[in-house]
Amino acid sequence: MAYYYYYFLLLVLVATAAISEADAQTKLSKDFYSYSCPKLLLIVKNEVIKAINKEARIGASLLRLHFHDCFVNGCDASILLDDTKNFIGEKTAAANNNSARGFNVIEDIKAKVEKACPRVVSCADILALAARDSVVYLGGPSWEVGLGRRDSTTASRAAANNSIPAPFFSLSSLKSNFAKHGLSVEDLVALSGGHTIGLARCVQFRAHIYNDSNIDASFAKSLRSKCPRRGNDAVLAPLDHQTPTKFDNLYYKNLLVKMGILHSDQELLNGGSTSALVKKFAANKNEFFKAFAKGMVKMSSIKPLTGKKGQIRIHCRKVN
């Protein structure tokens, strides 16, 4: 009888160990590449700094790439894939076409990483690290980036069109979109603060400056001078008209005086809880930074491919 008891106990211990190992493989860890690619963090950081010094705007572009990647079937680097005969990718989706940028920077980083650690580090993890390092270098908060994501083997323009929030979204649409991805109202307002850096195209803010009433009249007039009712779709204007290459909380202060350049941004001041958060972040940069970092950790953990799912791409723009 004792033999069967100990045999049963051994089976339980083996099963528990197997479950623990499988569970560990599905969790992201900041130490994932500590032994397999110890110089990874330094390589990514140095390449991001080099890219931003060459073009300050690229920091915002890298942050946006990570955001648009995670909102479409999880953080799996699907946004980086070129179209193939088997699928139409996400680069030509409405939110990305002639807008998403920074692909070459990620490819350059990947090439450097491949030299140091061949076929070890995913493009999805490089995107997550590049977004964090961009924010930090531009004066924003840091956060712990969990690693261990793998890369998708497909992409979908249709999924991108259905998943990435649009600049014309109402507050209720924004809340619904973020909730669908497991993100709270505080995450929505904090992550929208990523618009404290970067530029927007005329086609993205035209309707707001001509049709909306919740915009400062002189601010709208100044934007109309460069963004006519028709044409000039690609003309750029800063999302934060004061410090577009510095990560700070002026984005929220602009919203309080009706100087949000996108309809979706100004919508945050259109509801009880979101309005309160806008005012809170405008008054206290540290509170914004803390909430932004927390939101980025949550967002970058959306449905990652781990374990044996997906692959480690050699080139980020194509499947192996």
PDB file of C-alpha atoms in Angstrom:
ATOM      1  CA  MET A   1       0.000   0.000   0.000  1.00  0.00           C
ATOM      2  CA  ALA A   2       2.848   2.359   0.900  1.00  0.00           C
ATOM      3  CA  TYR A   3       4.479   1.617  -2.484  1.00  0.00           C
ATOM      4  CA  TYR A   4       1.397   2.804  -4.385  1.00  0.00           C
ATOM      5  CA  TYR A   5       1.172   5.908  -2.231  1.00  0.00           C
ATOM      6  CA  TYR A   6       4.775   6.933  -2.939  1.00  0.00           C
ATOM      7  CA  TYR A   7       4.379   6.075  -6.622  1.00  0.00           C
ATOM      8  CA  PHE A   8       1.295   8.308  -6.796  1.00  0.00           C
ATOM      9  CA  LEU A   9       3.146  11.091  -4.944  1.00  0.00           C
ATOM     10  CA  LEU A  10       6.028  10.836  -7.438  1.00  0.00           C
ATOM     11  CA  LEU A  11       3.613  11.163 -10.369  1.00  0.00           C
ATOM     12  CA  VAL A  12       2.072  14.268  -8.790  1.00  0.00           C
ATOM     13  CA  LEU A  13       5.503  15.857  -8.293  1.00  0.00           C
ATOM     14  CA  VAL A  14       6.556  15.123 -11.887  1.00  0.00           C
ATOM     15  CA  ALA A  15       3.287  16.547 -13.247  1.00  0.00           C
ATOM     16  CA  THR A  16       3.621  19.643 -11.068  1.00  0.00           C
ATOM     17  CA  ALA A  17       7.179  20.225 -12.267  1.00  0.00           C
ATOM     18  CA  ALA A  18       6.082  19.861 -15.892  1.00  0.00           C
ATOM     19  CA  ILE A  19       3.266  22.362 -15.388  1.00  0.00           C
ATOM     20  CA  SER A  20       5.650  24.794 -13.671  1.00  0.00           C
ATOM     21  CA  GLU A  21       8.139  24.531 -16.537  1.00  0.00           C
ATOM     22  CA  ALA A  22       5.414  25.089 -19.128  1.00  0.00           C
ATOM     23  CA  ASP A  23       4.086  28.025 -17.132  1.00  0.00           C
ATOM     24  CA  ALA A  24       7.563  29.565 -16.962  1.00  0.00           C
ATOM     25  CA  GLN A  25       7.846  29.331 -20.746  1.00  0.00           C
ATOM     26  CA  THR A  26       4.645  31.330 -21.212  1.00  0.00           C
ATOM     27  CA  LYS A  27       5.663  34.166 -18.881  1.00  0.00           C
ATOM     28  CA  LEU A  28       7.774  37.096 -19.988  1.00  0.00           C
ATOM     29  CA  SER A  29      10.921  37.790 -17.980  1.00  0.00           C
ATOM     30  CA  LYS A  30      13.381  40.669 -17.949  1.00  0.00           C
ATOM     31  CA  ASP A  31      16.163  38.083 -17.623  1.00  0.00           C
ATOM     32  CA  PHE A  32      15.058  35.945 -20.580  1.00  0.00           C
ATOM     33  CA  TYR A  33      18.226  36.662 -22.599  1.00  0.00           C
ATOM     34  CA  SER A  34      20.665  37.048 -19.683  1.00  0.00           C
ATOM     35  CA  TYR A  35      22.689  34.036 -20.807  1.00  0.00           C
ATOM     36  CA  SER A  36      21.703  33.603 -24.461  1.00  0.00           C
ATOM     37  CA  CYS A  37      22.266  37.258 -25.457  1.00  0.00           C
ATOM     38  CA  PRO A  38      23.794  39.240 -22.568  1.00  0.00           C
ATOM     39  CA  LYS A  39      24.572  42.347 -24.658  1.00  0.00           C
ATOM     40  CA  LEU A  40      21.040  42.668 -26.080  1.00  0.00           C
ATOM     41  CA  LEU A  41      19.871  45.588 -23.936  1.00  0.00           C
ATOM     42  CA  LEU A  42      23.019  47.600 -24.600  1.00  0.00           C
ATOM     43  CA  ILE A  43      22.847  46.977 -28.365  1.00  0.00           C
ATOM     44  CA  VAL A  44      19.211  48.093 -28.596  1.00  0.00           C
ATOM     45  CA  LYS A  45      19.751  51.135 -26.400  1.00  0.00           C
ATOM     46  CA  ASN A  46      22.788  52.327 -28.348  1.00  0.00           C
ATOM     47  CA  GLU A  47      21.079  51.867 -31.717  1.00  0.00           C
ATOM     48  CA  VAL A  48      17.933  53.690 -30.546  1.00  0.00           C
ATOM     49  CA  ILE A  49      19.996  56.628 -29.280  1.00  0.00           C
ATOM     50  CA  LYS A  50      21.909  56.734 -32.561  1.00  0.00           C
ATOM     51  CA  ALA A  51      18.658  56.748 -34.555  1.00  0.00           C
ATOM     52  CA  ILE A  52      17.070  59.512 -32.434  1.00  0.00           C
ATOM     53  CA  ASN A  53      20.196  61.654 -32.651  1.00  0.00           C
ATOM     54  CA  LYS A  54      19.951  61.307 -36.421  1.00  0.00           C
ATOM     55  CA  GLU A  55      16.218  62.149 -36.456  1.00  0.00           C
ATOM     56  CA  ALA A  56      14.474  63.183 -33.220  1.00  0.00           C
ATOM     57  CA  ARG A  57      11.041  62.188 -34.552  1.00  0.00           C
ATOM     58  CA  ILE A  58      12.010  58.516 -34.820  1.00  0.00           C
ATOM     59  CA  GLY A  59      11.569  57.978 -31.066  1.00  0.00           C
ATOM     60  CA  ALA A  60       7.841  58.634 -31.347  1.00  0.00           C
ATOM     61  CA  SER A  61       7.692  56.445 -34.455  1.00  0.00           C
ATOM     62  CA  LEU A  62       9.230  53.479 -32.610  1.00  0.00           C
ATOM     63  CA  LEU A  63       6.816  53.881 -29.698  1.00  0.00           C
ATOM     64  CA  ARG A  64       3.906  53.960 -32.151  1.00  0.00           C
ATOM     65  CA  LEU A  65       5.150  50.852 -33.973  1.00  0.00           C
ATOM     66  CA  HIS A  66       5.075  48.880 -30.732  1.00  0.00           C
ATOM     67  CA  PHE A  67       1.607  50.209 -29.870  1.00  0.00           C
ATOM     68  CA  HIS A  68       0.186  49.349 -33.307  1.00  0.00           C
ATOM     69  CA  ASP A  69       1.825  45.922 -33.158  1.00  0.00           C
ATOM     70  CA  CYS A  70       0.378  44.981 -29.778  1.00  0.00           C
ATOM     71  CA  PHE A  71      -3.161  46.091 -30.642  1.00  0.00           C
ATOM     72  CA  VAL A  72      -3.344  43.635 -33.567  1.00  0.00           C
ATOM     73  CA  ASN A  73      -3.406  40.034 -32.320  1.00  0.00           C
ATOM     74  CA  GLY A  74      -0.868  40.784 -29.598  1.00  0.00           C
ATOM     75  CA  CYS A  75       2.787  41.872 -29.441  1.00  0.00           C
ATOM     76  CA  ASP A  76       4.173  39.543 -32.102  1.00  0.00           C
ATOM     77  CA  ALA A  77       5.970  41.854 -34.596  1.00  0.00           C
ATOM     78  CA  SER A  78       3.286  41.174 -37.213  1.00  0.00           C
ATOM     79  CA  ILE A  79       3.347  44.883 -38.120  1.00  0.00           C
ATOM     80  CA  LEU A  80       6.889  44.454 -39.484  1.00  0.00           C
ATOM     81  CA  LEU A  81       5.988  41.842 -42.113  1.00  0.00           C
ATOM     82  CA  ASP A  82       5.848  42.747 -45.791  1.00  0.00           C
ATOM     83  CA  ASP A  83       2.955  41.459 -47.894  1.00  0.00           C
ATOM     84  CA  THR A  84       3.313  37.974 -49.374  1.00  0.00           C
ATOM     85  CA  LYS A  85       1.292  35.835 -51.766  1.00  0.00           C
ATOM     86  CA  ASN A  86      -0.362  34.308 -48.690  1.00  0.00           C
ATOM     87  CA  PHE A  87      -1.449  37.459 -46.844  1.00  0.00           C
ATOM     88  CA  ILE A  88      -1.823  41.223 -47.043  1.00  0.00           C
ATOM     89  CA  GLY A  89       0.052  42.592 -44.063  1.00  0.00           C
ATOM     90  CA  GLU A  90      -0.537  45.484 -41.684  1.00  0.00           C
ATOM     91  CA  LYS A  91       1.752  48.090 -43.247  1.00  0.00           C
ATOM     92  CA  THR A  92      -1.018  49.253 -45.593  1.00  0.00           C
ATOM     93  CA  ALA A  93      -3.796  49.272 -42.979  1.00  0.00           C
ATOM     94  CA  ALA A  94      -5.559  52.633 -42.574  1.00  0.00           C
ATOM     95  CA  ALA A  95      -3.647  53.557 -39.419  1.00  0.00           C
ATOM     96  CA  ASN A  96      -0.263  52.566 -40.862  1.00  0.00           C
ATOM     97  CA  ASN A  97      -0.290  53.325 -44.583  1.00  0.00           C
ATOM     98  CA  ASN A  98       2.135  56.168 -45.386  1.00  0.00           C
ATOM     99  CA  SER A  99       2.230  56.772 -41.641  1.00  0.00           C
ATOM    100  CA  ALA A 100       3.924  53.973 -39.668  1.00  0.00           C
ATOM    101  CA  ARG A 101       7.684  54.383 -39.790  1.00  0.00           C
ATOM    102  CA  GLY A 102      10.872  53.194 -38.125  1.00  0.00           C
ATOM    103  CA  PHE A 103      10.949  49.826 -39.899  1.00  0.00           C
ATOM    104  CA  ASN A 104      14.517  50.359 -41.095  1.00  0.00           C
ATOM    105  CA  VAL A 105      15.673  51.217 -37.579  1.00  0.00           C
ATOM    106  CA  ILE A 106      14.266  47.932 -36.263  1.00  0.00           C
ATOM    107  CA  GLU A 107      15.914  46.060 -39.150  1.00  0.00           C
ATOM    108  CA  ASP A 108      19.262  47.729 -38.346  1.00  0.00           C
ATOM    109  CA  ILE A 109      18.952  46.800 -34.673  1.00  0.00           C
ATOM    110  CA  LYS A 110      17.999  43.243 -35.591  1.00  0.00           C
ATOM    111  CA  ALA A 111      21.073  42.935 -37.840  1.00  0.00           C
ATOM    112  CA  LYS A 112      23.339  44.031 -34.968  1.00  0.00           C
ATOM    113  CA  VAL A 113      21.625  41.628 -32.577  1.00  0.00           C
ATOM    114  CA  GLU A 114      21.894  38.761 -35.084  1.00  0.00           C
ATOM    115  CA  LYS A 115      25.651  39.295 -35.270  1.00  0.00           C
ATOM    116  CA  ALA A 116      25.920  39.058 -31.495  1.00  0.00           C
ATOM    117  CA  CYS A 117      23.354  36.283 -30.945  1.00  0.00           C
ATOM    118  CA  PRO A 118      22.184  34.526 -34.139  1.00  0.00           C
ATOM    119  CA  ARG A 119      18.565  33.287 -34.177  1.00  0.00           C
ATOM    120  CA  VAL A 120      17.997  33.998 -30.485  1.00  0.00           C
ATOM    121  CA  VAL A 121      16.157  37.323 -30.063  1.00  0.00           C
ATOM    122  CA  SER A 122      12.727  38.001 -31.543  1.00  0.00           C
ATOM    123  CA  CYS A 123      11.748  41.099 -33.491  1.00  0.00           C
ATOM    124  CA  ALA A 124       8.799  41.482 -31.093  1.00  0.00           C
ATOM    125  CA  ASP A 125      11.173  41.824 -28.137  1.00  0.00           C
ATOM    126  CA  ILE A 126      13.344  44.304 -30.039  1.00  0.00           C
ATOM    127  CA  LEU A 127      10.231  46.419 -30.705  1.00  0.00           C
ATOM    128  CA  ALA A 128       9.299  46.378 -27.006  1.00  0.00           C
ATOM    129  CA  LEU A 129      12.801  47.408 -25.932  1.00  0.00           C
ATOM    130  CA  ALA A 130      13.112  50.097 -28.633  1.00  0.00           C
ATOM    131  CA  ALA A 131       9.837  51.689 -27.514  1.00  0.00           C
ATOM    132  CA  ARG A 132      10.989  51.841 -23.886  1.00  0.00           C
ATOM    133  CA  ASP A 133      14.453  53.146 -24.759  1.00  0.00           C
ATOM    134  CA  SER A 134      12.967  55.838 -27.015  1.00  0.00           C
ATOM    135  CA  VAL A 135      10.728  57.154 -24.256  1.00  0.00           C
ATOM    136  CA  VAL A 136      13.575  57.170 -21.735  1.00  0.00           C
ATOM    137  CA  TYR A 137      16.000  58.962 -24.053  1.00  0.00           C
ATOM    138  CA  LEU A 138      13.405  61.651 -24.798  1.00  0.00           C
ATOM    139  CA  GLY A 139      12.984  62.352 -21.077  1.00  0.00           C
ATOM    140  CA  GLY A 140      10.187  59.977 -20.130  1.00  0.00           C
ATOM    141  CA  PRO A 141       9.864  57.194 -17.552  1.00  0.00           C
ATOM    142  CA  SER A 142      11.468  53.776 -17.671  1.00  0.00           C
ATOM    143  CA  TRP A 143       9.801  50.440 -17.026  1.00  0.00           C
ATOM    144  CA  GLU A 144      10.796  46.805 -16.793  1.00  0.00           C
ATOM    145  CA  VAL A 145      10.386  45.126 -20.188  1.00  0.00           C
ATOM    146  CA  GLY A 146       9.436  41.483 -19.916  1.00  0.00           C
ATOM    147  CA  LEU A 147      11.102  39.439 -22.664  1.00  0.00           C
ATOM    148  CA  GLY A 148      10.539  36.071 -24.288  1.00  0.00           C
ATOM    149  CA  ARG A 149       8.068  36.964 -27.038  1.00  0.00           C
ATOM    150  CA  ARG A 150       8.295  35.128 -30.333  1.00  0.00           C
ATOM    151  CA  ASP A 151       7.425  36.390 -33.802  1.00  0.00           C
ATOM    152  CA  SER A 152       4.261  35.683 -35.760  1.00  0.00           C
ATOM    153  CA  THR A 153       4.363  33.910 -39.111  1.00  0.00           C
ATOM    154  CA  THR A 154       1.504  35.914 -40.573  1.00  0.00           C
ATOM    155  CA  ALA A 155      -0.116  39.356 -40.514  1.00  0.00           C
ATOM    156  CA  SER A 156      -3.524  40.786 -41.358  1.00  0.00           C
ATOM    157  CA  ARG A 157      -4.473  44.173 -42.762  1.00  0.00           C
ATOM    158  CA  ALA A 158      -8.123  43.456 -41.948  1.00  0.00           C
ATOM    159  CA  ALA A 159      -7.270  42.760 -38.304  1.00  0.00           C
ATOM    160  CA  ALA A 160      -5.261  45.989 -38.121  1.00  0.00           C
ATOM    161  CA  ASN A 161      -8.149  47.978 -39.583  1.00  0.00           C
ATOM    162  CA  ASN A 162     -10.472  46.496 -36.950  1.00  0.00           C
ATOM    163  CA  SER A 163      -8.158  46.799 -33.950  1.00  0.00           C
ATOM    164  CA  ILE A 164      -6.136  50.033 -33.994  1.00  0.00           C
ATOM    165  CA  PRO A 165      -8.037  53.043 -32.558  1.00  0.00           C
ATOM    166  CA  ALA A 166      -8.619  55.800 -35.111  1.00  0.00           C
ATOM    167  CA  PRO A 167      -8.059  59.567 -34.658  1.00  0.00           C
ATOM    168  CA  PHE A 168     -11.778  60.188 -35.225  1.00  0.00           C
ATOM    169  CA  PHE A 169     -12.929  57.852 -32.423  1.00  0.00           C
ATOM    170  CA  SER A 170     -15.372  59.079 -29.798  1.00  0.00           C
ATOM    171  CA  LEU A 171     -14.627  58.627 -26.106  1.00  0.00           C
ATOM    172  CA  SER A 172     -16.955  55.622 -25.871  1.00  0.00           C
ATOM    173  CA  SER A 173     -15.250  53.998 -28.875  1.00  0.00           C
ATOM    174  CA  LEU A 174     -11.830  54.581 -27.305  1.00  0.00           C
ATOM    175  CA  LYS A 175     -12.927  53.043 -24.002  1.00  0.00           C
ATOM    176  CA  SER A 176     -14.413  50.033 -25.790  1.00  0.00           C
ATOM    177  CA  ASN A 177     -11.314  49.544 -27.927  1.00  0.00           C
ATOM    178  CA  PHE A 178      -8.902  49.641 -24.989  1.00  0.00           C
ATOM    179  CA  ALA A 179     -11.136  47.424 -22.851  1.00  0.00           C
ATOM    180  CA  LYS A 180     -11.121  44.836 -25.643  1.00  0.00           C
ATOM    181  CA  HIS A 181      -7.367  44.637 -25.181  1.00  0.00           C
ATOM    182  CA  GLY A 182      -7.589  44.313 -21.401  1.00  0.00           C
ATOM    183  CA  LEU A 183      -6.658  47.945 -20.749  1.00  0.00           C
ATOM    184  CA  SER A 184      -8.416  50.201 -18.232  1.00  0.00           C
ATOM    185  CA  VAL A 185      -9.677  53.773 -18.535  1.00  0.00           C
ATOM    186  CA  GLU A 186      -6.562  54.935 -16.697  1.00  0.00           C
ATOM    187  CA  ASP A 187      -4.441  53.016 -19.221  1.00  0.00           C
ATOM    188  CA  LEU A 188      -6.336  54.736 -22.038  1.00  0.00           C
ATOM    189  CA  VAL A 189      -5.644  58.230 -20.721  1.00  0.00           C
ATOM    190  CA  ALA A 190      -2.053  57.478 -19.704  1.00  0.00           C
ATOM    191  CA  LEU A 191      -1.063  55.726 -22.931  1.00  0.00           C
ATOM    192  CA  SER A 192      -2.681  58.497 -24.985  1.00  0.00           C
ATOM    193  CA  GLY A 193      -0.017  60.657 -23.350  1.00  0.00           C
ATOM    194  CA  GLY A 194       2.414  59.035 -25.758  1.00  0.00           C
ATOM    195  CA  HIS A 195       1.171  61.796 -28.060  1.00  0.00           C
ATOM    196  CA  THR A 196       3.356  64.181 -26.098  1.00  0.00           C
ATOM    197  CA  ILE A 197       5.949  63.298 -28.757  1.00  0.00           C
ATOM    198  CA  GLY A 198       5.661  62.940 -32.507  1.00  0.00           C
ATOM    199  CA  LEU A 199       3.792  64.417 -35.450  1.00  0.00           C
ATOM    200  CA  ALA A 200       0.382  63.935 -37.051  1.00  0.00           C
ATOM    201  CA  ARG A 201      -0.615  64.188 -40.702  1.00  0.00           C
ATOM    202  CA  CYS A 202      -3.147  66.693 -41.985  1.00  0.00           C
ATOM    203  CA  VAL A 203      -5.492  63.889 -43.046  1.00  0.00           C
ATOM    204  CA  GLN A 204      -5.608  62.738 -39.409  1.00  0.00           C
ATOM    205  CA  PHE A 205      -6.617  66.074 -37.881  1.00  0.00           C
ATOM    206  CA  ARG A 206      -8.460  67.835 -40.751  1.00  0.00           C
ATOM    207  CA  ALA A 207     -11.966  66.955 -39.537  1.00  0.00           C
ATOM    208  CA  HIS A 208     -11.143  68.145 -36.010  1.00  0.00           C
ATOM    209  CA  ILE A 209      -9.902  71.597 -37.054  1.00  0.00           C
ATOM    210  CA  TYR A 210     -12.775  72.246 -39.476  1.00  0.00           C
ATOM    211  CA  ASN A 211     -15.769  70.484 -37.934  1.00  0.00           C
ATOM    212  CA  ASP A 212     -15.346  70.320 -34.149  1.00  0.00           C
ATOM    213  CA  SER A 213     -16.232  73.029 -31.652  1.00  0.00           C
ATOM    214  CA  ASN A 214     -14.054  71.716 -28.792  1.00  0.00           C
ATOM    215  CA  ILE A 215     -10.883  73.295 -30.188  1.00  0.00           C
ATOM    216  CA  ASP A 216      -9.340  76.703 -29.494  1.00  0.00           C
ATOM    217  CA  ALA A 217     -10.300  78.998 -32.386  1.00  0.00           C
ATOM    218  CA  SER A 218      -6.858  80.561 -32.915  1.00  0.00           C
ATOM    219  CA  PHE A 219      -5.195  77.140 -32.663  1.00  0.00           C
ATOM    220  CA  ALA A 220      -7.567  75.739 -35.292  1.00  0.00           C
ATOM    221  CA  LYS A 221      -6.914  78.735 -37.535  1.00  0.00           C
ATOM    222  CA  SER A 222      -3.145  78.245 -37.350  1.00  0.00           C
ATOM    223  CA  LEU A 223      -3.533  74.591 -38.328  1.00  0.00           C
ATOM    224  CA  ARG A 224      -5.887  75.434 -41.213  1.00  0.00           C
ATOM    225  CA  SER A 225      -3.154  77.583 -42.736  1.00  0.00           C
ATOM    226  CA  LYS A 226      -1.107  74.452 -43.409  1.00  0.00           C
ATOM    227  CA  CYS A 227      -3.919  71.885 -43.678  1.00  0.00           C
ATOM    228  CA  PRO A 228      -6.590  72.967 -46.211  1.00  0.00           C
ATOM    229  CA  ARG A 229      -9.965  71.255 -46.604  1.00  0.00           C
ATOM    230  CA  ARG A 230      -8.576  69.370 -49.588  1.00  0.00           C
ATOM    231  CA  GLY A 231      -5.028  68.362 -50.408  1.00  0.00           C
ATOM    232  CA  ASN A 232      -1.811  68.479 -48.381  1.00  0.00           C
ATOM    233  CA  ASP A 233      -2.802  65.211 -46.690  1.00  0.00           C
ATOM    234  CA  ALA A 234       0.790  64.442 -45.734  1.00  0.00           C
ATOM    235  CA  VAL A 235       1.593  67.854 -44.206  1.00  0.00           C
ATOM    236  CA  LEU A 236       2.757  67.369 -40.627  1.00  0.00           C
ATOM    237  CA  ALA A 237       1.986  69.146 -37.367  1.00  0.00           C
ATOM    238  CA  PRO A 238       3.258  68.299 -33.860  1.00  0.00           C
ATOM    239  CA  LEU A 239       0.909  66.387 -31.559  1.00  0.00           C
ATOM    240  CA  ASP A 240       2.261  68.544 -28.734  1.00  0.00           C
ATOM    241  CA  HIS A 241       2.830  71.951 -30.329  1.00  0.00           C
ATOM    242  CA  GLN A 242       5.249  73.030 -27.575  1.00  0.00           C
ATOM    243  CA  THR A 243       7.744  70.177 -27.047  1.00  0.00           C
ATOM    244  CA  PRO A 244       7.187  67.493 -29.728  1.00  0.00           C
ATOM    245  CA  THR A 245      10.533  65.798 -29.092  1.00  0.00           C
ATOM    246  CA  LYS A 246      10.435  65.891 -25.290  1.00  0.00           C
ATOM    247  CA  PHE A 247       8.471  63.348 -23.287  1.00  0.00           C
ATOM    248  CA  ASP A 248       6.606  65.454 -20.714  1.00  0.00           C
ATOM    249  CA  ASN A 249       3.045  66.164 -19.580  1.00  0.00           C
ATOM    250  CA  LEU A 250       2.345  69.221 -21.762  1.00  0.00           C
ATOM    251  CA  TYR A 251       0.036  67.039 -23.886  1.00  0.00           C
ATOM    252  CA  TYR A 252      -2.495  67.095 -21.034  1.00  0.00           C
ATOM    253  CA  LYS A 253      -2.059  70.811 -20.415  1.00  0.00           C
ATOM    254  CA  ASN A 254      -2.811  71.366 -24.097  1.00  0.00           C
ATOM    255  CA  LEU A 255      -6.038  69.371 -23.787  1.00  0.00           C
ATOM    256  CA  LEU A 256      -7.183  71.575 -20.905  1.00  0.00           C
ATOM    257  CA  VAL A 257      -7.002  74.647 -23.172  1.00  0.00           C
ATOM    258  CA  LYS A 258      -8.558  72.809 -26.155  1.00  0.00           C
ATOM    259  CA  MET A 259      -5.322  72.439 -28.070  1.00  0.00           C
ATOM    260  CA  GLY A 260      -5.393  68.714 -28.716  1.00  0.00           C
ATOM    261  CA  ILE A 261      -4.636  68.208 -32.388  1.00  0.00           C
ATOM    262  CA  LEU A 262      -6.622  64.976 -32.820  1.00  0.00           C
ATOM    263  CA  HIS A 263     -10.344  64.572 -32.240  1.00  0.00           C
ATOM    264  CA  SER A 264      -9.644  61.384 -30.239  1.00  0.00           C
ATOM    265  CA  ASP A 265      -7.202  63.242 -27.977  1.00  0.00           C
ATOM    266  CA  GLN A 266      -9.583  66.075 -27.157  1.00  0.00           C
ATOM    267  CA  GLU A 267     -12.324  63.499 -26.484  1.00  0.00           C
ATOM    268  CA  LEU A 268     -10.498  62.527 -23.284  1.00  0.00           C
ATOM    269  CA  LEU A 269     -11.784  65.759 -21.791  1.00  0.00           C
ATOM    270  CA  ASN A 270     -15.339  64.736 -22.601  1.00  0.00           C
ATOM    271  CA  GLY A 271     -16.115  62.430 -19.688  1.00  0.00           C
ATOM    272  CA  GLY A 272     -16.058  62.314 -15.892  1.00  0.00           C
ATOM    273  CA  SER A 273     -13.299  59.790 -15.150  1.00  0.00           C
ATOM    274  CA  THR A 274     -11.158  60.593 -18.196  1.00  0.00           C
ATOM    275  CA  SER A 275     -11.425  64.349 -17.605  1.00  0.00           C
ATOM    276  CA  ALA A 276     -10.316  63.861 -14.015  1.00  0.00           C
ATOM    277  CA  LEU A 277      -7.300  61.856 -15.157  1.00  0.00           C
ATOM    278  CA  VAL A 278      -6.349  64.483 -17.757  1.00  0.00           C
ATOM    279  CA  LYS A 279      -6.388  67.123 -15.019  1.00  0.00           C
ATOM    280  CA  LYS A 280      -4.433  64.864 -12.666  1.00  0.00           C
ATOM    281  CA  PHE A 281      -1.693  64.181 -15.232  1.00  0.00           C
ATOM    282  CA  ALA A 282      -1.565  67.831 -16.294  1.00  0.00           C
ATOM    283  CA  ALA A 283      -0.980  68.850 -12.679  1.00  0.00           C
ATOM    284  CA  ASN A 284       1.520  66.122 -11.795  1.00  0.00           C
ATOM    285  CA  LYS A 285       4.096  64.808 -14.291  1.00  0.00           C
ATOM    286  CA  ASN A 286       5.236  62.090 -11.890  1.00  0.00           C
ATOM    287  CA  GLU A 287       1.710  60.665 -11.676  1.00  0.00           C
ATOM    288  CA  PHE A 288       1.550  60.581 -15.470  1.00  0.00           C
ATOM    289  CA  PHE A 289       4.938  58.903 -15.751  1.00  0.00           C
ATOM    290  CA  LYS A 290       3.949  56.270 -13.185  1.00  0.00           C
ATOM    291  CA  ALA A 291       0.650  55.511 -14.952  1.00  0.00           C
ATOM    292  CA  PHE A 292       2.281  55.500 -18.392  1.00  0.00           C
ATOM    293  CA  ALA A 293       4.938  53.000 -17.310  1.00  0.00           C
ATOM    294  CA  LYS A 294       2.277  50.775 -15.730  1.00  0.00           C
ATOM    295  CA  GLY A 295       0.158  50.962 -18.886  1.00  0.00           C
ATOM    296  CA  MET A 296       3.121  50.106 -21.123  1.00  0.00           C
ATOM    297  CA  VAL A 297       3.890  46.991 -19.086  1.00  0.00           C
ATOM    298  CA  LYS A 298       0.276  45.866 -19.518  1.00  0.00           C
ATOM    299  CA  MET A 299       0.108  46.749 -23.207  1.00  0.00           C
ATOM    300  CA  SER A 300       3.390  45.035 -24.070  1.00  0.00           C
ATOM    301  CA  SER A 301       2.082  41.857 -22.452  1.00  0.00           C
ATOM    302  CA  ILE A 302      -0.969  41.522 -24.717  1.00  0.00           C
ATOM    303  CA  LYS A 303      -1.177  37.962 -26.063  1.00  0.00           C
ATOM    304  CA  PRO A 304       2.541  37.307 -26.673  1.00  0.00           C
ATOM    305  CA  LEU A 305       3.618  34.194 -28.547  1.00  0.00           C
ATOM    306  CA  THR A 306       5.846  32.210 -26.186  1.00  0.00           C
ATOM    307  CA  GLY A 307       7.341  28.760 -25.782  1.00  0.00           C
ATOM    308  CA  LYS A 308       7.248  27.000 -29.155  1.00  0.00           C
ATOM    309  CA  LYS A 309       4.626  29.224 -30.742  1.00  0.00           C
ATOM    310  CA  GLY A 310       5.667  31.395 -33.678  1.00  0.00           C
ATOM    311  CA  GLN A 311       9.346  31.689 -34.572  1.00  0.00           C
ATOM    312  CA  ILE A 312      12.453  33.830 -34.157  1.00  0.00           C
ATOM    313  CA  ARG A 313      12.667  35.688 -37.472  1.00  0.00           C
ATOM    314  CA  ILE A 314      16.119  36.282 -38.935  1.00  0.00           C
ATOM    315  CA  HIS A 315      14.863  39.316 -40.842  1.00  0.00           C
ATOM    316  CA  CYS A 316      11.975  41.196 -39.257  1.00  0.00           C
ATOM    317  CA  ARG A 317      10.222  41.982 -42.531  1.00  0.00           C
ATOM    318  CA  LYS A 318       9.788  38.375 -43.651  1.00  0.00           C
ATOM    319  CA  VAL A 319       9.033  34.938 -42.271  1.00  0.00           C
ATOM    320  CA  ASN A 320      11.974  32.504 -42.185  1.00  0.00           C
TER     321      ASN A 320
END
